[in-house]
Coordinates of C-alpha atoms and ligand atoms in Angstrom, one line a residue:
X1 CA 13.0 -23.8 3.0
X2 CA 15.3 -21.0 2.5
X3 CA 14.5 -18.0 5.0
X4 CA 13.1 -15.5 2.5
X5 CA 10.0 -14.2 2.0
X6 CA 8.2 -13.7 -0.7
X7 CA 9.2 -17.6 -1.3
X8 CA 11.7 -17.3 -4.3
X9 CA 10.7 -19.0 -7.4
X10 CA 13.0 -21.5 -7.5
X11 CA 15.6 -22.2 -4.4
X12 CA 18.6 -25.3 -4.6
X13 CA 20.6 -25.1 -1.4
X14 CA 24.1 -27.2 -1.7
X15 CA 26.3 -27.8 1.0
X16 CA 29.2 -25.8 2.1
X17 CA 28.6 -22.0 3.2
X18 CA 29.8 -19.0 1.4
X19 CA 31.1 -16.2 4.3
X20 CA 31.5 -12.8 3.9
X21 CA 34.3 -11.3 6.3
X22 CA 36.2 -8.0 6.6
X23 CA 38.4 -9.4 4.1
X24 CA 35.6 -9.8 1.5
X25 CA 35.5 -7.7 -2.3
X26 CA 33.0 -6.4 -4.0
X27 CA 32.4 -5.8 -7.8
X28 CA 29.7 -4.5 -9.9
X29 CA 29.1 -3.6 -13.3
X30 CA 28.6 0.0 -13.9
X31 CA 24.7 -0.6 -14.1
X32 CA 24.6 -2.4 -10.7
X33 CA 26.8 0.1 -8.6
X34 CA 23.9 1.0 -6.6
X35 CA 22.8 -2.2 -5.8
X36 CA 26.3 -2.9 -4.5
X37 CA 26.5 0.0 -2.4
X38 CA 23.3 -1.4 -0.8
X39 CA 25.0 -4.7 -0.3
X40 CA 27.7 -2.7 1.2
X41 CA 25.6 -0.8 3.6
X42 CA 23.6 -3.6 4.8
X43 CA 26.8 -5.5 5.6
X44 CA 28.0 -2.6 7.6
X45 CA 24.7 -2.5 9.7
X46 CA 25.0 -5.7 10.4
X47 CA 29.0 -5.9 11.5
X48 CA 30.1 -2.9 11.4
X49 CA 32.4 -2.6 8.5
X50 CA 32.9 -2.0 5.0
X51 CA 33.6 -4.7 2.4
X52 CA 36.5 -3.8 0.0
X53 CA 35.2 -2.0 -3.5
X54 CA 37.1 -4.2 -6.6
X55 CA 37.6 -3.4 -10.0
X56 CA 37.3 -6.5 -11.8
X57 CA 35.5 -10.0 -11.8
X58 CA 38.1 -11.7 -9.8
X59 CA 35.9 -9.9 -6.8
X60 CA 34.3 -12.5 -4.1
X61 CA 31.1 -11.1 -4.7
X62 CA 30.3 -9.6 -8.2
X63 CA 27.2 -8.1 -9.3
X64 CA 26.8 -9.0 -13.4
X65 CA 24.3 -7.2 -15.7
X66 CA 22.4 -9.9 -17.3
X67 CA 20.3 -8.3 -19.8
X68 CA 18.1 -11.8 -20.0
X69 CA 16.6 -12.0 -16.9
X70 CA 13.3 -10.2 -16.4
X71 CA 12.0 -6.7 -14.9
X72 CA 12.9 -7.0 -11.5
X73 CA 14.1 -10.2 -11.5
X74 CA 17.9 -11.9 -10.4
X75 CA 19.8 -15.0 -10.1
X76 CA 22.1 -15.4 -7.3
X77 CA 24.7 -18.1 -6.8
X78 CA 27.1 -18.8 -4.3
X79 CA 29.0 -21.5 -3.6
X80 CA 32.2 -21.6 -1.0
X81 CA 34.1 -19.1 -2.9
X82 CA 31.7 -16.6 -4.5
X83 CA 28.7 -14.6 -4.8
X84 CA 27.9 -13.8 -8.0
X85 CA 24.0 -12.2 -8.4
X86 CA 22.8 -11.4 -12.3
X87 CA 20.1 -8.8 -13.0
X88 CA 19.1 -7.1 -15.8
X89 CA 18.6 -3.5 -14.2
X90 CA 18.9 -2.1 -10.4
X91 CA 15.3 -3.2 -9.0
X92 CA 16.3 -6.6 -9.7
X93 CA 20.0 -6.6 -8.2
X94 CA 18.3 -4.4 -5.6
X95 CA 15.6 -7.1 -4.5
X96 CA 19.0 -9.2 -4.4
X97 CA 20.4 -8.0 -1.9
X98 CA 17.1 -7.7 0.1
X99 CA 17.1 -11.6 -0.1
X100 CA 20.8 -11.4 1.0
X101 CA 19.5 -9.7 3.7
X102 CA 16.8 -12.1 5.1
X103 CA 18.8 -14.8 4.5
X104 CA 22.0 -13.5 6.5
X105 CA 18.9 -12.4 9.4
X106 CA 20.3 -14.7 12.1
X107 CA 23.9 -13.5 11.8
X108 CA 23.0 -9.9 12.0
X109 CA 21.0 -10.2 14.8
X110 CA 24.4 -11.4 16.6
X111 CA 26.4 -8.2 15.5
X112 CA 28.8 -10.8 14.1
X113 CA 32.4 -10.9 12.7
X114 CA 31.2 -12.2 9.7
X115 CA 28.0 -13.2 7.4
X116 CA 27.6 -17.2 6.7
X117 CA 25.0 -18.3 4.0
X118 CA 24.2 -21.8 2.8
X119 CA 25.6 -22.1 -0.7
X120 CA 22.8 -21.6 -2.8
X121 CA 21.0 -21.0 -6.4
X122 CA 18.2 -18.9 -6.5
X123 CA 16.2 -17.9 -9.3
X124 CA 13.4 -15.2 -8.9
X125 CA 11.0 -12.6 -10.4
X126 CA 7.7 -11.5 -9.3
X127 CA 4.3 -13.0 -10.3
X128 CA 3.1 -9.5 -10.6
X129 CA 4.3 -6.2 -11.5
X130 CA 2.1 -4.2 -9.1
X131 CA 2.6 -4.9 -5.7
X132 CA 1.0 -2.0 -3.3
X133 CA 0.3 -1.1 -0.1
X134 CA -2.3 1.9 0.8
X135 CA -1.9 4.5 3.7
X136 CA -4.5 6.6 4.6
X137 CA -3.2 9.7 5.9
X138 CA -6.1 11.9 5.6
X139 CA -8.1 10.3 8.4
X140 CA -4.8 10.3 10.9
X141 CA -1.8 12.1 9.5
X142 CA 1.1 10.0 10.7
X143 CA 4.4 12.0 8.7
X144 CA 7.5 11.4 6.6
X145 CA 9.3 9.0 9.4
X146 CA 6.8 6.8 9.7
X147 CA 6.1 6.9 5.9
X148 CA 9.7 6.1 5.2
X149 CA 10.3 3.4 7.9
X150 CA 6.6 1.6 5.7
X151 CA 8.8 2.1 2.7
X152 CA 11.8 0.4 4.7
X153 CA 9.7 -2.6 5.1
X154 CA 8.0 -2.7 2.2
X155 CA 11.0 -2.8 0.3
X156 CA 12.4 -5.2 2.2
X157 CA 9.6 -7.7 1.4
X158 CA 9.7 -6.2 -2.3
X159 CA 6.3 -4.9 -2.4
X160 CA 7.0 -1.6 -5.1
X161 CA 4.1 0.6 -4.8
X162 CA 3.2 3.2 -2.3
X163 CA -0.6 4.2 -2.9
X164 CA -1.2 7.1 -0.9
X165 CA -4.7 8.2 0.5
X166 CA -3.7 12.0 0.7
X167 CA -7.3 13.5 0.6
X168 CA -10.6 12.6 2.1
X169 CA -13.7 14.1 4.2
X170 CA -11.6 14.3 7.6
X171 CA -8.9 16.2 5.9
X172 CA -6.2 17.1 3.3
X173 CA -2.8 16.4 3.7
X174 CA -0.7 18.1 0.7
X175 CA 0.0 22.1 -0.4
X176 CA -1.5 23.0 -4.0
X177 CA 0.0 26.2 -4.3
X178 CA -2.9 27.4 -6.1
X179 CA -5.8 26.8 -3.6
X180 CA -3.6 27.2 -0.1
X181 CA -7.1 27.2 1.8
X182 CA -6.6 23.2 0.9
X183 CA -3.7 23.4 3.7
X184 CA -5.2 26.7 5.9
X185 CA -8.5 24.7 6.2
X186 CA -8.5 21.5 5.0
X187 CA -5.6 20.3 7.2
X188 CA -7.1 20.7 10.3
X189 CA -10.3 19.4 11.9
X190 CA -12.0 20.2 15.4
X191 CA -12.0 16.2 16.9
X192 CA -12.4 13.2 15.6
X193 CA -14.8 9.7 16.0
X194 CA -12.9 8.0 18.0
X195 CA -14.1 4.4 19.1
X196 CA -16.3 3.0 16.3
X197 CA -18.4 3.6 13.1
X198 CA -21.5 3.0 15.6
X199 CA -20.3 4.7 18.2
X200 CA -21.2 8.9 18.3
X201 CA -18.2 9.4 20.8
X202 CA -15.7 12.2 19.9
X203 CA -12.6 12.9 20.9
X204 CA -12.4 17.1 20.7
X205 CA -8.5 17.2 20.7
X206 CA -7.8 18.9 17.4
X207 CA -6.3 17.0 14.4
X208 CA -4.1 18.4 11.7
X209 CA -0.7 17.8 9.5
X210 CA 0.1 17.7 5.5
X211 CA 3.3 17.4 3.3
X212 CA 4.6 20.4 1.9
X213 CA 5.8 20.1 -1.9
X214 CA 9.6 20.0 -1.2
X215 CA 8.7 17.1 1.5
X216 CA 6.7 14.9 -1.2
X217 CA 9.1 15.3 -3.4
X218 CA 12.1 14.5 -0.5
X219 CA 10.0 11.3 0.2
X220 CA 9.1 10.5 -3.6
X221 CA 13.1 10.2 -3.9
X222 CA 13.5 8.0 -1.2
X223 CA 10.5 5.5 -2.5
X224 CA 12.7 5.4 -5.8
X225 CA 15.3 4.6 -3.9
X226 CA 14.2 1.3 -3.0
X227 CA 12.3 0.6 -5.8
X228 CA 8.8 1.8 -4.6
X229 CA 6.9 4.3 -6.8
X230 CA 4.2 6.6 -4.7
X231 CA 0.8 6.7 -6.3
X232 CA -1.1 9.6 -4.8
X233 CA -5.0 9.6 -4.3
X234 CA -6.8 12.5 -4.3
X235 CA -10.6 10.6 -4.0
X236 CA -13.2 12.3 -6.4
X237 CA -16.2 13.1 -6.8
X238 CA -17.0 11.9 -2.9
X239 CA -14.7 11.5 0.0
X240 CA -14.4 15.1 -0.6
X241 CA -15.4 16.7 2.6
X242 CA -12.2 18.6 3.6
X243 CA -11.6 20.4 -0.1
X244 CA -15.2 21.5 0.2
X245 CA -15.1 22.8 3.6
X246 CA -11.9 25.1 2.3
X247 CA -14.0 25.9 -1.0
X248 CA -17.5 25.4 -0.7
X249 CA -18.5 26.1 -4.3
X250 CA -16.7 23.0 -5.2
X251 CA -20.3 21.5 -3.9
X252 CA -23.3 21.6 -5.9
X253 CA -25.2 23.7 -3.7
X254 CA -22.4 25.9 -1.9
X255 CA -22.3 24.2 1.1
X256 CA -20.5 25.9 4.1
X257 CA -19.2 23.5 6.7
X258 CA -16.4 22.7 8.8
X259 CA -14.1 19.8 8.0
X260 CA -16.0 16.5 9.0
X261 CA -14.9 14.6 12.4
X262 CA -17.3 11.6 12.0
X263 CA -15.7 9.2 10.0
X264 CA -17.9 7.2 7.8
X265 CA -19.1 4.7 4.9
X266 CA -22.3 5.8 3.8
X267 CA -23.7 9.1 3.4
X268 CA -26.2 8.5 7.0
X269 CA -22.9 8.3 8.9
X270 CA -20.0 10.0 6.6
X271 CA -20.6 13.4 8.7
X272 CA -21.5 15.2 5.5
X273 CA -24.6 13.4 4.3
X274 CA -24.8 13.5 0.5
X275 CA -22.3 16.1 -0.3
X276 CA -20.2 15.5 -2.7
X277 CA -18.0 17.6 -5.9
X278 CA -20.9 19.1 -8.6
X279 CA -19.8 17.2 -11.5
X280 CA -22.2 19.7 -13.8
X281 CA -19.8 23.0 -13.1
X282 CA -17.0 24.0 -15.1
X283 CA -15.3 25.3 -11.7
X284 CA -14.7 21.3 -10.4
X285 CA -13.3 20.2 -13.5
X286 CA -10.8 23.5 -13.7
X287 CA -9.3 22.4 -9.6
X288 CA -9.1 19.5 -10.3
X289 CA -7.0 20.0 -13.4
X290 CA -5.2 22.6 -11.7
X291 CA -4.6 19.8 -8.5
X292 CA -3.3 17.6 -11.3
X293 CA -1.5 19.8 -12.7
X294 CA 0.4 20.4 -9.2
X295 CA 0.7 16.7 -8.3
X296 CA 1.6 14.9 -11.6
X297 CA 5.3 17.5 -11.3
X298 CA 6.0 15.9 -7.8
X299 CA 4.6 12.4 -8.6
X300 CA 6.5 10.7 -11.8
X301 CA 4.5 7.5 -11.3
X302 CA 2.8 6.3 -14.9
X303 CA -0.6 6.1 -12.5
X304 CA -2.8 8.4 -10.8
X305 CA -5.7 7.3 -8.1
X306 CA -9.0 9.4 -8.7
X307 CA -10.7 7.2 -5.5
X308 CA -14.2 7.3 -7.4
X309 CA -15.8 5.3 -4.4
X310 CA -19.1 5.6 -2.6
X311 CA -20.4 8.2 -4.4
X312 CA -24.0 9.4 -3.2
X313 CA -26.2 11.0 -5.9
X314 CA -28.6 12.6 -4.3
X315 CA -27.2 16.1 -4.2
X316 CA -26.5 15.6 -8.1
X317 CA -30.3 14.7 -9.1
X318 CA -31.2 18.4 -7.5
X319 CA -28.5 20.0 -9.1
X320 CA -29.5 21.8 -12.0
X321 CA -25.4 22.4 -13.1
X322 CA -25.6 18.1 -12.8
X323 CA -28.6 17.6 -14.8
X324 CA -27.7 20.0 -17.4
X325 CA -24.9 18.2 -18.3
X326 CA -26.7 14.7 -18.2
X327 CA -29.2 16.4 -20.9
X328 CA -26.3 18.3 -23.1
X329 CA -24.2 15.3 -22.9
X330 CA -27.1 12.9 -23.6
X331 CA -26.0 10.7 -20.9
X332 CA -28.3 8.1 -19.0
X333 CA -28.6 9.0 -15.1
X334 CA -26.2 10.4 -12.9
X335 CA -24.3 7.2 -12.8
X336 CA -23.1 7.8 -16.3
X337 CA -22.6 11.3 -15.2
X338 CA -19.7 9.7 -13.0
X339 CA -18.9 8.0 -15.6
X340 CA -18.3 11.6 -17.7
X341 CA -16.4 12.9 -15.2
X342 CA -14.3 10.3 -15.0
X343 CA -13.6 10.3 -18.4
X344 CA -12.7 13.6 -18.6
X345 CA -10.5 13.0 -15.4
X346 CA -8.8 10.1 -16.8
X347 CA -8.7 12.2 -20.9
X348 CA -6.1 15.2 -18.6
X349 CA -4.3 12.3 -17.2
X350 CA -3.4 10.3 -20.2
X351 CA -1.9 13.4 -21.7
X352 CA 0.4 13.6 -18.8
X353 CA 1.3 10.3 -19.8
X354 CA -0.6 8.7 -16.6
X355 CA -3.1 6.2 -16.5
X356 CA -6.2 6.7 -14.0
X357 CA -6.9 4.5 -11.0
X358 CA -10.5 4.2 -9.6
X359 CA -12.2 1.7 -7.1
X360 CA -14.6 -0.4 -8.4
X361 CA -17.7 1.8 -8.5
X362 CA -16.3 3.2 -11.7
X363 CA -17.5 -0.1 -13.2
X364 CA -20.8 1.3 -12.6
X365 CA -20.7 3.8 -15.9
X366 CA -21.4 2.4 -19.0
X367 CA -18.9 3.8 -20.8
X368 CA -15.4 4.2 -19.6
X369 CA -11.7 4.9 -21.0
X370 CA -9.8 2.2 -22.2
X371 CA -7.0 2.7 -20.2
X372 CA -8.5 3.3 -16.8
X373 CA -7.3 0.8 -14.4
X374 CA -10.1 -0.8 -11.9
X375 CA -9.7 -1.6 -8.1
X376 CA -11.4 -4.0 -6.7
X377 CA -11.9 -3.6 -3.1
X378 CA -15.8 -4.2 -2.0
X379 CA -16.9 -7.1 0.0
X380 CA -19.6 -7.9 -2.2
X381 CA -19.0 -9.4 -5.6
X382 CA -18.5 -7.1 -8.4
X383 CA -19.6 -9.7 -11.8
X384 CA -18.6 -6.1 -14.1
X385 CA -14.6 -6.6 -12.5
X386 CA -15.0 -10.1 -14.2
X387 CA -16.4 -8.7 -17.1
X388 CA -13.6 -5.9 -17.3
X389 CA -11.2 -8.2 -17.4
X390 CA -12.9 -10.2 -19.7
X391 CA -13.1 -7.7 -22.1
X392 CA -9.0 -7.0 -21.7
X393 CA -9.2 -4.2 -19.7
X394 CA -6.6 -4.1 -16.4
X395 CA -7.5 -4.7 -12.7
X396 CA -5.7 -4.4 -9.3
X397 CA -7.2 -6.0 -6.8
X398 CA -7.1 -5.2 -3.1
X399 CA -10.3 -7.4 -1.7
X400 CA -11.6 -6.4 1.7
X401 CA -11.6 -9.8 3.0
X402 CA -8.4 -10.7 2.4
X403 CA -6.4 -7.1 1.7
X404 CA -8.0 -5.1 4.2
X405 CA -5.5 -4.4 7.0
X406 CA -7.6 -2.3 9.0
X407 CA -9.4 -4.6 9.5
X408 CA -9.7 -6.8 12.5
X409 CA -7.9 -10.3 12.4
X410 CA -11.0 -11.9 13.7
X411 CA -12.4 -10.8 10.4
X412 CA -9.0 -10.7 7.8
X413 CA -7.0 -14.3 9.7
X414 CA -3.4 -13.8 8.5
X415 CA -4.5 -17.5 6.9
X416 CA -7.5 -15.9 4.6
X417 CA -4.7 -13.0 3.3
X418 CA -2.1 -15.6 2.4
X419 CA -4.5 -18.0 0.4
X420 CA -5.6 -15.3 -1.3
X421 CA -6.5 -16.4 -5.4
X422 CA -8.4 -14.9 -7.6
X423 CA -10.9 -17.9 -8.0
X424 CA -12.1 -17.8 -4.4
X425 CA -13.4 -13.9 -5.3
X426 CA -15.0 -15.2 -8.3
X427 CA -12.6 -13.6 -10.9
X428 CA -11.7 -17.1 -13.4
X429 CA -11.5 -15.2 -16.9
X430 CA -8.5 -12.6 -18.4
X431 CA -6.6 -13.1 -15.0
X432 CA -3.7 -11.5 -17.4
X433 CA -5.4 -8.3 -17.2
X434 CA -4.6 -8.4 -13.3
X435 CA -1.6 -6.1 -12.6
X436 CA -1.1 -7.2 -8.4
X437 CA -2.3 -6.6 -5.4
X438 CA -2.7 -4.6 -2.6
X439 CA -3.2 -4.2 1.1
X440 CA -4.9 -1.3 2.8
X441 CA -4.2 0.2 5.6
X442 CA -7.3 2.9 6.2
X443 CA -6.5 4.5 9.3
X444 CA -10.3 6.2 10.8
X445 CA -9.3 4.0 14.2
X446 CA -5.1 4.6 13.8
X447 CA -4.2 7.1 15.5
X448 CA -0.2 5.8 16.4
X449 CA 2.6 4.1 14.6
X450 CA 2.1 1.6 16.9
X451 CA -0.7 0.4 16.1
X452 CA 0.1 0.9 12.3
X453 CA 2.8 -1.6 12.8
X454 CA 0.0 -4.2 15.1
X455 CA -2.4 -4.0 11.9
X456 CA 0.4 -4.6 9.0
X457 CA 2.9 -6.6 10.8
X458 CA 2.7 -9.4 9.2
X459 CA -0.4 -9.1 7.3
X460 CA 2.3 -7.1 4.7
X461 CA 4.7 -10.3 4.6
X462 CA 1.9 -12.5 3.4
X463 CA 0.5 -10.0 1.0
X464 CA 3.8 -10.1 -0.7
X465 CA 4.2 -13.7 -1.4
X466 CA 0.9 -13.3 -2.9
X467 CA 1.6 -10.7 -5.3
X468 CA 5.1 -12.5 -6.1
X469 CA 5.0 -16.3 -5.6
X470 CA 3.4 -18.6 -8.1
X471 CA 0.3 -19.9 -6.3
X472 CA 1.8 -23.4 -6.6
X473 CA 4.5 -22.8 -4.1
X474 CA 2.7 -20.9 -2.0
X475 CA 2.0 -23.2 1.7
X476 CA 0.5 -21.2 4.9
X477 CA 2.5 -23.9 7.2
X478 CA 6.6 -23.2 5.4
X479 CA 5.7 -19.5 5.5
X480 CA 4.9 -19.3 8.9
X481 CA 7.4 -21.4 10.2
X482 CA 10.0 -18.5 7.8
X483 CA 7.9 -15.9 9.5
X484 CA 8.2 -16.8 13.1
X485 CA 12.4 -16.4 12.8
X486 CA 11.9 -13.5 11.2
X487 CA 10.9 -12.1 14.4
X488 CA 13.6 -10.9 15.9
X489 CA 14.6 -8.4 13.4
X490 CA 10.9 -7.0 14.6
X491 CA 12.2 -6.4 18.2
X492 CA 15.8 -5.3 16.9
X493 CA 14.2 -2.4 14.8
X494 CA 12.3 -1.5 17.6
X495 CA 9.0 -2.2 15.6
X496 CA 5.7 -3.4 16.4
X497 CA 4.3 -7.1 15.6
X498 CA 0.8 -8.5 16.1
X499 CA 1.5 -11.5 18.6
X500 CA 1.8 -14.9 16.8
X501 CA -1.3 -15.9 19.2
X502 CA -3.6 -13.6 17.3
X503 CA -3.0 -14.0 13.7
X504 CA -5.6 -16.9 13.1
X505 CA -8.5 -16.4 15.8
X506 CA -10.3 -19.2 15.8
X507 CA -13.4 -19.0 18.2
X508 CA -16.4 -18.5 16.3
X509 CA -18.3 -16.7 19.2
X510 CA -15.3 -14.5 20.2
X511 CA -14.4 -13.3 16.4
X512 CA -18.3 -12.4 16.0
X513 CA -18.5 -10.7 18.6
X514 CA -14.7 -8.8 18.1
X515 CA -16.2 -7.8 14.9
X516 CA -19.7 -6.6 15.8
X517 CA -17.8 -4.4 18.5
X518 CA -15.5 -3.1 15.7
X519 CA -18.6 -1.9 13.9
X520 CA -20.8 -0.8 16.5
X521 CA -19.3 0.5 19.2
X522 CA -15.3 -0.8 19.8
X523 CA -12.9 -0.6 17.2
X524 CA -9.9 -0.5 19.5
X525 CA -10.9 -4.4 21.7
X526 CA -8.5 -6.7 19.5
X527 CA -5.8 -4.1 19.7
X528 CA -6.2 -3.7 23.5
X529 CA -6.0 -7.4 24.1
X530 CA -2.9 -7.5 21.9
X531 CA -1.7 -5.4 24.2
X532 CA -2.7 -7.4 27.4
X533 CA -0.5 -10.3 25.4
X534 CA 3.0 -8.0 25.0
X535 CA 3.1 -7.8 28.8
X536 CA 3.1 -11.2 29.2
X537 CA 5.0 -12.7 26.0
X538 CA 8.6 -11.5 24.5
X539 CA 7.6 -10.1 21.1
X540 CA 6.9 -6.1 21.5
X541 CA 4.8 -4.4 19.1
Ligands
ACM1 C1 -13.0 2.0 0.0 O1 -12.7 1.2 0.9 N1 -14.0 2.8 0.1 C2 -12.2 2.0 -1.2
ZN2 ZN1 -24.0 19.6 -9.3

């Protein structure tokens, strides 16, 4: 099989090779100049010069608007001669050249005098739309270089969506010019949980960091650039700890604290107990219309992430602002109360032309908008996703077992992400409502780019032939085998890789225990063994 990956759609190799050599030219219908260019530069990385720009068709490579093919989509063809690649719009000449790229690997890797490919007909287009990776900077704030190099690679592997985790209890990580006490005290915490989830240890060096405006916007450009659109998260009503800490009336009960350091699931370990945004006062609903207000000028993606997940409800049964509005509103319990709130989130979105995002607790309300868009992340089965879909609604779906790239591999095997279907999680009805997939990468145990690139590399590559291969021509075996010599490129971009050794862990006893360590008292074991095994073995990471 052809070295790409995602696996194209439909591959015939023929024999001869096409070359591309100083002497090569390059033409592109006005539409496709900026695919081109890419081609261009991406030739010039790999050997140092830069093909000839041509005029007209009679070019050795030409780039043809083809207003047939679909959204992101393209057919290229080359034979001994010429290289002719069809899209209907950029992404899809874009993602051209990105398979131009992979396929030309082995050459580049050689500095060579020239690119050789097998002569070859591909035609492609993604299975699904939506094809996303999360990063959590609000637990660890990592900054724009690393963010951009994730961009490089996802767009390499033409994944298109950049959810971004901006905002949680441990901290916030962008200016709203209106409430700067977001940035004066919600950037910064005191220390931070530092082994595991069961583990009280704290590590009391200080942790801060967050995007001004002109640097999300910097950074939103690039995305666009290679086709990625950033989806920012600001989680609501929970997950909330840092905006409350800078304005404590955002709470139901005016609670002053300092930004949480104890990193957490449930409200006995989250740090902050039950705390969470009063959904009863007209004050929340103003800053968060006000953040909105901020964020939807910097972020022109049609979606916007409202979290929604783990929300305790203690704090909102004593509340009388809460429970006034259950009774004025005539709603059921404070689970409907959610419910409101997210309504009246997702109501100020759609007139901004944006459609709200929530993890699957939103489910929980009995009444929602139509246009709110589900995520379905928990480990246990969630029959109302099902029932969403059912009833025509739209899901993304970024299941811990499979998507969760925090995770440990003795929990998520590379294997379980790449035979990822929706049957296995139970979801056999309206799969058209699906719009993709996504990975995660939560980061309460990722403290350096290093071991970003250990947890993603190549959990990311395996994620994308999900979200674009049919499921019929997807084989664990063919793309491991394309994996493996994509390796190299790893080392040659200085980047990280988790060793081939560890991506399917097979011991029983050994993953158990890997994983109760992760939980209760280790989170870092796997990691440190991986990097036991870089010593020894050739690929760095
Ligand atoms: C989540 O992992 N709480 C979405
Ligand atoms: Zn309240």
């Amino acid at each position: 099989m052809i070295n790409i990956i995602p696996r194209p759609q439909f591959v015939e190799e023929h024999l001869g090779e096409f070359n591309v050599t100083r002497d090569t030219t390059v033409y592109a219908d006005d539409r496709l100049v900026f695919a081109r260019d890419k081609l261009i530069d991406a030739v010039e990385n790999a050997c140092g010069f830069r093909l000839h720009v041509a005029v007209t068709k009679k070019a050795d490579i030409c780039f043809i608007v083809d207003p047939h093919i679909a959204k992101e989509g393209y057919v290229l063809e080359a034979d001994t001669e010429k290289m002719t690649i069809r899209a209907s719009n950029i992404a899809g000449a874009f993602y051209a050249v990105q398979s131009f790229r992979q396929i030309t690997l082995a050459d580049i890797l050689d500095a060579p005098e020239m690119l050789s490919m097998h002569a070859v007909k591909i035609v492609d287009e993604p299975r699904y739309a939506y094809r996303g990776l999360l990063f959590d900077e609000a637990r660890y704030f990592h900054g724009a270089d690393t963010v951009k190099t994730l961009l490089d690679m996802m767009a390499l592997y033409k994944l298109n969506v950049l959810h971004w985790h901006l905002t949680d209890n441990e901290g916030w990580r962008i200016e709203i010019k209106k409430y700067p006490e977001l940035i004066d005290i919600g950037s910064h915490r005191r220390g931070s949980q530092n082994l595991s989830w069961g583990n009280k240890s704290i590590d009391w060096t200080e942790h801060d960091g967050f995007y001004t405006q002109t640097e999300i916007k910097e950074i939103v450009a690039y995305a666009a650039r290679l086709n990625i659109m950033i989806v920012p998260e600001i989680d609501m009503p929970a997950h909330m700890g840092a905006a409350i800490a800078a304005y404590p009336w955002l709470s139901c009960a005016n609670v002053h604290m300092p930004v949480p350091i104890i990193h957490g699931a449930t409200p006995e370990t989250n740090g902050i107990g039950d705390v969470i945004a009063c959904a009863g006062k007209e004050t929340t609903y103003k800053f968060i219309y006000d953040v909105i207000d901020e964020l939807a000028a910097l972020f022109p993606a049609p979606y916007f992430h409202i979290g929604g997940d783990e929300a305790p409800k203690k704090e909102w049964k004593k509340c009388p602002y809460c429970q006034k509005t259950i009774q004025d509103e005539g709603l059921k319990d404070e689970e409907d109360l959610q419910g409101y709130f997210n309504n009246k989130i997702a109501v100020y979105l759609q007139r901004k032309g944006k459609r709200m995002i929530g993890w699957n607790e939103i489910l929980k309300a009995s009444k929602l908008e139509n246009s709110v868009i589900a995520e379905y992340w928990t480990p246990q089965k969630d029959a109302a996703v099902e029932e969403y879909l059912e009833a025509g609604k739209n899901v993304i779906i970024a299941k811990h077992q499979a998507f969760y790239f925090d995770m440990p591999y003795a929990q998520n095997r590379l294997k379980t992400t790449y035979g990822f279907t929706p049957e296995k999680y139970g979801i056999n009805a309206g799969k058209d409502g699906i719009l993709g997939m996504e990975g995660t990468l939560w980061t309460e145990w990722i403290s350096t780019e290093e071991r970003i690139w250990f947890q993603v590399f190549p959990r990311m590559q395996a994620l994308s032939e999900v979200a674009w291969t049919d499921e019929k021509l997807r084989n664990y075996k063919d793309f491991a085998a394309r994996l493996k010599r994509m390796l190299p490129l790893f080392d040659k971009a200085g980047l990280g890789f988790c060793p081939v050794s560890m991506w399917n862990p097979k011991n029983p006893f050994k993953r158990a225990r890997t994983l109760r360590a992760f939980y209760k008292s280790n989170a870092h074991i796997e990691y440190n063994r991986a990097i036991l095994i870089q010593k020894r073995r050739r690929y760095k990471f």
